[in-house]
Tab-separated table of C-alpha atoms and ligand atoms in Angstrom:
chain	number	residue	atom	x	y	z
A	67	UNK	CA	18.462	35.272	-5.337
A	68	UNK	CA	15.364	36.671	-6.967
A	69	UNK	CA	12.181	37.580	-4.716
A	70	UNK	CA	10.552	34.274	-5.986
A	71	UNK	CA	13.125	32.203	-4.696
A	72	UNK	CA	13.311	33.975	-1.485
A	73	UNK	CA	9.513	33.734	-0.901
A	74	UNK	CA	10.215	29.822	-1.788
A	75	UNK	CA	12.906	29.602	0.847
A	76	UNK	CA	10.791	31.503	3.502
A	77	UNK	CA	7.845	28.784	2.777
A	78	UNK	CA	10.162	26.210	3.076
A	79	UNK	CA	11.434	27.246	6.302
A	80	UNK	CA	7.909	27.481	7.906
A	81	UNK	CA	6.379	24.559	5.654
A	82	UNK	CA	9.014	22.204	5.056
A	83	UNK	CA	8.254	19.230	2.362
A	84	UNK	CA	8.153	16.151	4.469
A	85	UNK	CA	9.259	12.665	2.797
A	86	UNK	CA	6.048	10.509	3.078
A	87	UNK	CA	7.824	7.451	3.672
A	88	UNK	CA	9.508	8.765	6.945
A	89	UNK	CA	8.400	12.236	7.665
A	90	UNK	CA	11.913	13.812	7.689
A	91	UNK	CA	12.184	16.727	5.843
A	92	UNK	CA	13.118	16.519	2.201
A	93	UNK	CA	16.303	18.384	1.286
A	94	UNK	CA	16.603	20.479	-2.202
A	95	UNK	CA	18.656	17.913	-3.762
A	96	UNK	CA	16.244	15.097	-3.143
A	97	UNK	CA	13.082	14.230	-5.266
A	98	UNK	CA	9.921	13.743	-3.469
A	99	UNK	CA	11.274	10.767	-1.447
A	100	UNK	CA	14.492	11.291	1.032
A	101	UNK	CA	17.931	9.628	0.131
A	102	UNK	CA	17.497	7.375	3.053
A	103	UNK	CA	14.202	6.001	2.146
A	104	UNK	CA	15.605	5.328	-1.185
A	105	UNK	CA	18.383	3.464	0.023
A	106	UNK	CA	16.362	1.783	2.824
A	107	UNK	CA	13.327	0.705	0.930
A	108	UNK	CA	12.730	-2.949	0.960
A	109	UNK	CA	12.922	-3.934	-2.737
A	110	UNK	CA	11.757	-7.177	-3.940
A	111	UNK	CA	13.885	-7.545	-6.909
A	112	UNK	CA	11.681	-10.205	-8.162
A	113	UNK	CA	10.870	-8.985	-11.693
A	114	UNK	CA	13.508	-11.169	-13.119
A	115	UNK	CA	12.564	-14.221	-11.287
A	116	UNK	CA	10.121	-16.475	-13.039
A	117	UNK	CA	7.851	-18.380	-10.487
A	118	UNK	CA	8.601	-15.478	-8.047
A	119	UNK	CA	6.176	-15.200	-5.009
A	120	UNK	CA	3.724	-13.014	-6.865
A	121	UNK	CA	3.412	-15.228	-9.977
A	122	UNK	CA	2.873	-18.269	-7.297
A	123	UNK	CA	0.198	-16.384	-5.815
A	124	UNK	CA	-1.754	-15.614	-9.099
A	125	UNK	CA	-1.459	-18.993	-10.723
A	126	UNK	CA	-4.867	-20.942	-11.380
A	127	UNK	CA	-6.484	-17.557	-10.731
A	128	UNK	CA	-5.521	-15.857	-14.078
A	129	UNK	CA	-3.734	-16.074	-17.470
A	130	UNK	CA	-0.744	-13.945	-17.334
A	131	UNK	CA	2.573	-13.647	-18.775
A	132	UNK	CA	4.825	-12.289	-15.836
A	133	UNK	CA	3.857	-10.898	-12.649
A	134	UNK	CA	5.891	-8.606	-10.015
A	135	UNK	CA	5.573	-6.143	-7.105
A	136	UNK	CA	8.630	-3.680	-6.579
A	137	UNK	CA	8.421	-3.434	-2.892
A	138	UNK	CA	7.593	-5.229	0.385
A	139	UNK	CA	4.722	-3.769	2.316
A	140	UNK	CA	5.088	-3.901	6.229
A	141	UNK	CA	2.874	-2.778	8.780
A	142	UNK	CA	4.216	0.451	9.867
A	143	UNK	CA	6.832	0.327	7.279
A	144	UNK	CA	8.102	3.172	4.914
A	145	UNK	CA	6.091	1.679	2.269
A	146	UNK	CA	2.785	1.902	4.145
A	147	UNK	CA	3.424	5.414	5.232
A	148	UNK	CA	4.462	6.295	1.407
A	149	UNK	CA	0.984	4.388	0.431
A	150	UNK	CA	-1.077	6.176	3.035
A	151	UNK	CA	0.084	9.562	2.174
A	152	UNK	CA	-0.952	8.695	-1.422
A	153	UNK	CA	-4.267	7.052	-0.803
A	154	UNK	CA	-5.797	9.269	2.110
A	155	UNK	CA	-3.639	12.219	2.469
A	156	UNK	CA	-3.803	13.773	-1.020
A	157	UNK	CA	0.075	13.436	-1.431
A	158	UNK	CA	-0.491	12.992	-5.471
A	159	UNK	CA	3.394	13.237	-6.483
A	160	UNK	CA	4.431	10.475	-4.319
A	161	UNK	CA	2.164	8.262	-6.634
A	162	UNK	CA	4.182	9.680	-9.595
A	163	UNK	CA	7.141	9.033	-7.962
A	164	UNK	CA	6.652	5.309	-7.348
A	165	UNK	CA	5.649	4.900	-10.802
A	166	UNK	CA	8.589	6.338	-12.001
A	167	UNK	CA	10.639	3.998	-9.739
A	168	UNK	CA	8.572	0.981	-10.981
A	169	UNK	CA	8.971	1.971	-14.547
A	170	UNK	CA	12.760	2.382	-13.925
A	171	UNK	CA	12.882	-1.322	-12.412
A	172	UNK	CA	10.853	-2.789	-15.362
A	173	UNK	CA	12.702	-1.045	-18.064
A	174	UNK	CA	15.848	-2.991	-16.900
A	175	UNK	CA	14.025	-6.024	-17.011
A	176	UNK	CA	13.618	-8.582	-20.275
A	177	UNK	CA	10.452	-10.385	-19.002
A	178	UNK	CA	8.533	-6.733	-19.317
A	179	UNK	CA	10.461	-5.408	-22.559
A	180	UNK	CA	7.571	-5.963	-25.014
A	181	UNK	CA	4.940	-4.202	-22.834
A	182	UNK	CA	2.893	-1.877	-25.197
A	183	UNK	CA	0.459	-0.368	-22.751
A	184	UNK	CA	-0.106	0.340	-18.826
A	185	UNK	CA	-3.428	-0.023	-17.612
A	186	UNK	CA	-4.370	1.025	-13.916
A	187	UNK	CA	-6.688	-0.878	-11.740
A	188	UNK	CA	-9.853	1.625	-11.564
A	189	UNK	CA	-11.720	2.799	-8.809
A	190	UNK	CA	-15.213	2.606	-8.414
A	191	UNK	CA	-16.973	6.299	-9.314
A	192	UNK	CA	-18.118	6.458	-5.609
A	193	UNK	CA	-14.895	6.173	-4.229
A	194	UNK	CA	-13.168	8.322	-7.084
A	195	UNK	CA	-15.304	10.973	-6.084
A	196	UNK	CA	-15.236	10.907	-2.535
A	197	UNK	CA	-10.942	10.502	-2.779
A	198	UNK	CA	-10.801	12.745	-5.852
A	199	UNK	CA	-8.401	10.678	-8.037
A	200	UNK	CA	-7.568	6.873	-8.332
A	201	UNK	CA	-4.106	6.518	-6.608
A	202	UNK	CA	-3.402	3.730	-9.252
A	203	UNK	CA	-3.650	6.426	-12.542
A	204	UNK	CA	-0.937	8.434	-10.272
A	205	UNK	CA	1.391	5.379	-10.497
A	206	UNK	CA	0.348	5.387	-14.282
A	207	UNK	CA	1.263	8.833	-15.121
A	208	UNK	CA	4.729	8.334	-13.330
A	209	UNK	CA	5.354	5.495	-15.536
A	210	UNK	CA	4.216	7.603	-18.595
A	211	UNK	CA	6.919	10.033	-17.411
A	212	UNK	CA	9.297	7.095	-18.160
A	213	UNK	CA	8.087	6.670	-21.650
A	214	UNK	CA	5.407	4.006	-21.220
A	215	UNK	CA	2.129	4.266	-23.162
A	216	UNK	CA	-0.704	4.600	-20.730
A	217	UNK	CA	-4.538	3.882	-21.390
A	218	UNK	CA	-6.468	5.593	-17.942
A	219	UNK	CA	-9.933	4.472	-19.165
A	220	UNK	CA	-9.724	0.887	-20.697
A	221	UNK	CA	-11.253	-0.527	-17.327
A	222	UNK	CA	-14.163	0.779	-15.193
A	223	UNK	CA	-15.549	-0.450	-12.287
A	224	UNK	CA	-19.425	-1.107	-12.546
A	225	UNK	CA	-20.746	-2.232	-9.011
A	226	UNK	CA	-20.023	-1.075	-5.486
A	227	UNK	CA	-18.603	-3.795	-3.636
A	228	UNK	CA	-18.336	-2.988	0.370
A	229	UNK	CA	-14.836	-2.940	1.894
A	230	UNK	CA	-13.105	-6.025	1.562
A	231	UNK	CA	-10.807	-5.792	4.537
A	232	UNK	CA	-13.207	-7.573	6.875
A	233	UNK	CA	-14.220	-10.407	4.573
A	234	UNK	CA	-12.743	-13.962	4.062
A	235	UNK	CA	-10.998	-14.828	1.222
A	236	UNK	CA	-13.877	-16.792	-0.539
A	237	UNK	CA	-16.274	-14.017	-0.056
A	238	UNK	CA	-13.527	-11.419	-1.267
A	239	UNK	CA	-13.528	-13.287	-4.503
A	240	UNK	CA	-17.002	-13.587	-4.756
A	241	UNK	CA	-17.043	-9.864	-4.110
A	242	UNK	CA	-15.092	-8.322	-7.174
A	243	UNK	CA	-16.273	-11.196	-9.952
A	244	UNK	CA	-17.703	-9.711	-12.840
A	245	UNK	CA	-17.462	-5.904	-11.548
A	246	UNK	CA	-15.142	-4.428	-14.235
A	247	UNK	CA	-16.384	-3.473	-17.568
A	248	UNK	CA	-14.282	-2.684	-20.684
A	249	UNK	CA	-13.727	0.238	-22.813
A	250	UNK	CA	-10.867	0.956	-25.985
A	251	UNK	CA	-10.982	-2.517	-26.614
A	252	UNK	CA	-10.036	-1.994	-30.297
A	253	UNK	CA	-6.742	0.194	-29.136
A	254	UNK	CA	-5.701	-2.948	-26.968
A	255	UNK	CA	-6.305	-5.856	-29.306
A	256	UNK	CA	-3.074	-7.945	-29.936
A	257	UNK	CA	-1.313	-5.622	-27.423
A	258	UNK	CA	0.824	-6.731	-24.154
A	259	UNK	CA	-1.203	-4.879	-21.263
A	260	UNK	CA	0.651	-3.963	-17.759
A	261	UNK	CA	-2.127	-4.226	-15.425
A	262	UNK	CA	-1.005	-1.921	-12.487
A	263	UNK	CA	-2.115	-1.877	-8.757
A	264	UNK	CA	-0.944	0.002	-5.370
A	265	UNK	CA	-0.556	-3.446	-3.543
A	266	UNK	CA	-1.317	-6.679	-4.296
A	267	UNK	CA	-3.214	-8.751	-1.621
A	268	UNK	CA	-5.189	-11.571	-2.535
A	269	UNK	CA	-5.284	-10.693	-6.366
A	270	UNK	CA	-9.044	-11.130	-6.447
A	271	UNK	CA	-9.177	-7.293	-7.863
A	272	UNK	CA	-6.375	-7.908	-10.680
A	273	UNK	CA	-8.033	-11.412	-11.379
A	274	UNK	CA	-11.283	-9.871	-12.234
A	275	UNK	CA	-9.712	-6.947	-14.166
A	276	UNK	CA	-7.616	-9.656	-16.232
A	277	UNK	CA	-10.863	-11.413	-16.762
A	278	UNK	CA	-12.332	-8.631	-18.435
A	279	UNK	CA	-8.874	-7.527	-20.326
A	280	UNK	CA	-8.891	-11.156	-21.748
A	281	UNK	CA	-12.068	-10.641	-23.849
A	282	UNK	CA	-9.836	-8.505	-26.218
A	283	UNK	CA	-8.685	-10.703	-28.856
A	284	UNK	CA	-4.899	-11.120	-29.190
A	285	UNK	CA	-4.261	-9.737	-25.861
A	286	UNK	CA	-1.712	-10.462	-23.263
A	287	UNK	CA	-1.715	-9.359	-19.825
A	288	UNK	CA	1.322	-8.910	-17.089
A	289	UNK	CA	0.569	-7.524	-13.627
A	290	UNK	CA	2.875	-5.208	-11.612
A	291	UNK	CA	2.069	-3.595	-8.069
A	292	UNK	CA	4.207	-0.976	-6.383
A	293	UNK	CA	3.979	-3.250	-3.241
A	294	UNK	CA	2.867	-6.809	-1.545
A	295	UNK	CA	2.778	-8.199	1.487
A	296	UNK	CA	5.596	-10.665	2.448
B	224	ZN	ZN1	12.449	9.239	3.776
């Protein structure tokens, strides 16, 4: 045992790494999520299914090739805990881990096999400066670790929209339309873009992002999120 590993072991003893989904201590052989969570997470397995629940939710709202979400999100459940740690407690590595898991799922799936580039849904600059990072960028970084090409700055959010959580559906749609600006358009011409988000709710944000992307000639857009409500 070297001095470095001895020090690391002592640090682990007093400050063990905790699983962001269930709060148990992470063992040395585990990677950012405990084995129990890896087996118990509620995977949707909907990537290969045409007309899946997410696609039905987005029909008529945006023009897309395929859409999916990897996990079901339940109040107080492991997925909500992990995403909460990512968004509000600076647990950045869980974002990358979830991105790697999403990539593993999509790389097995023929409906997503010709994706050229991953584009994350952007955060408003004010939120970005208060949080310090965009959780969707970290998910994209995880996908990059698995070989996907990623363009982090293809879209930016141009207006502040107040918190959407207390608004009705109609207001939510009104709230996000036309707030995304496009960059690097030439690089995305004729490409199949995978637009990624942490959680799909109403789809209003994705619709506005897809509308901005669709101004690029020849572009095709697919959608993937880490989670969706059941
Ligand atoms: Zn766990």
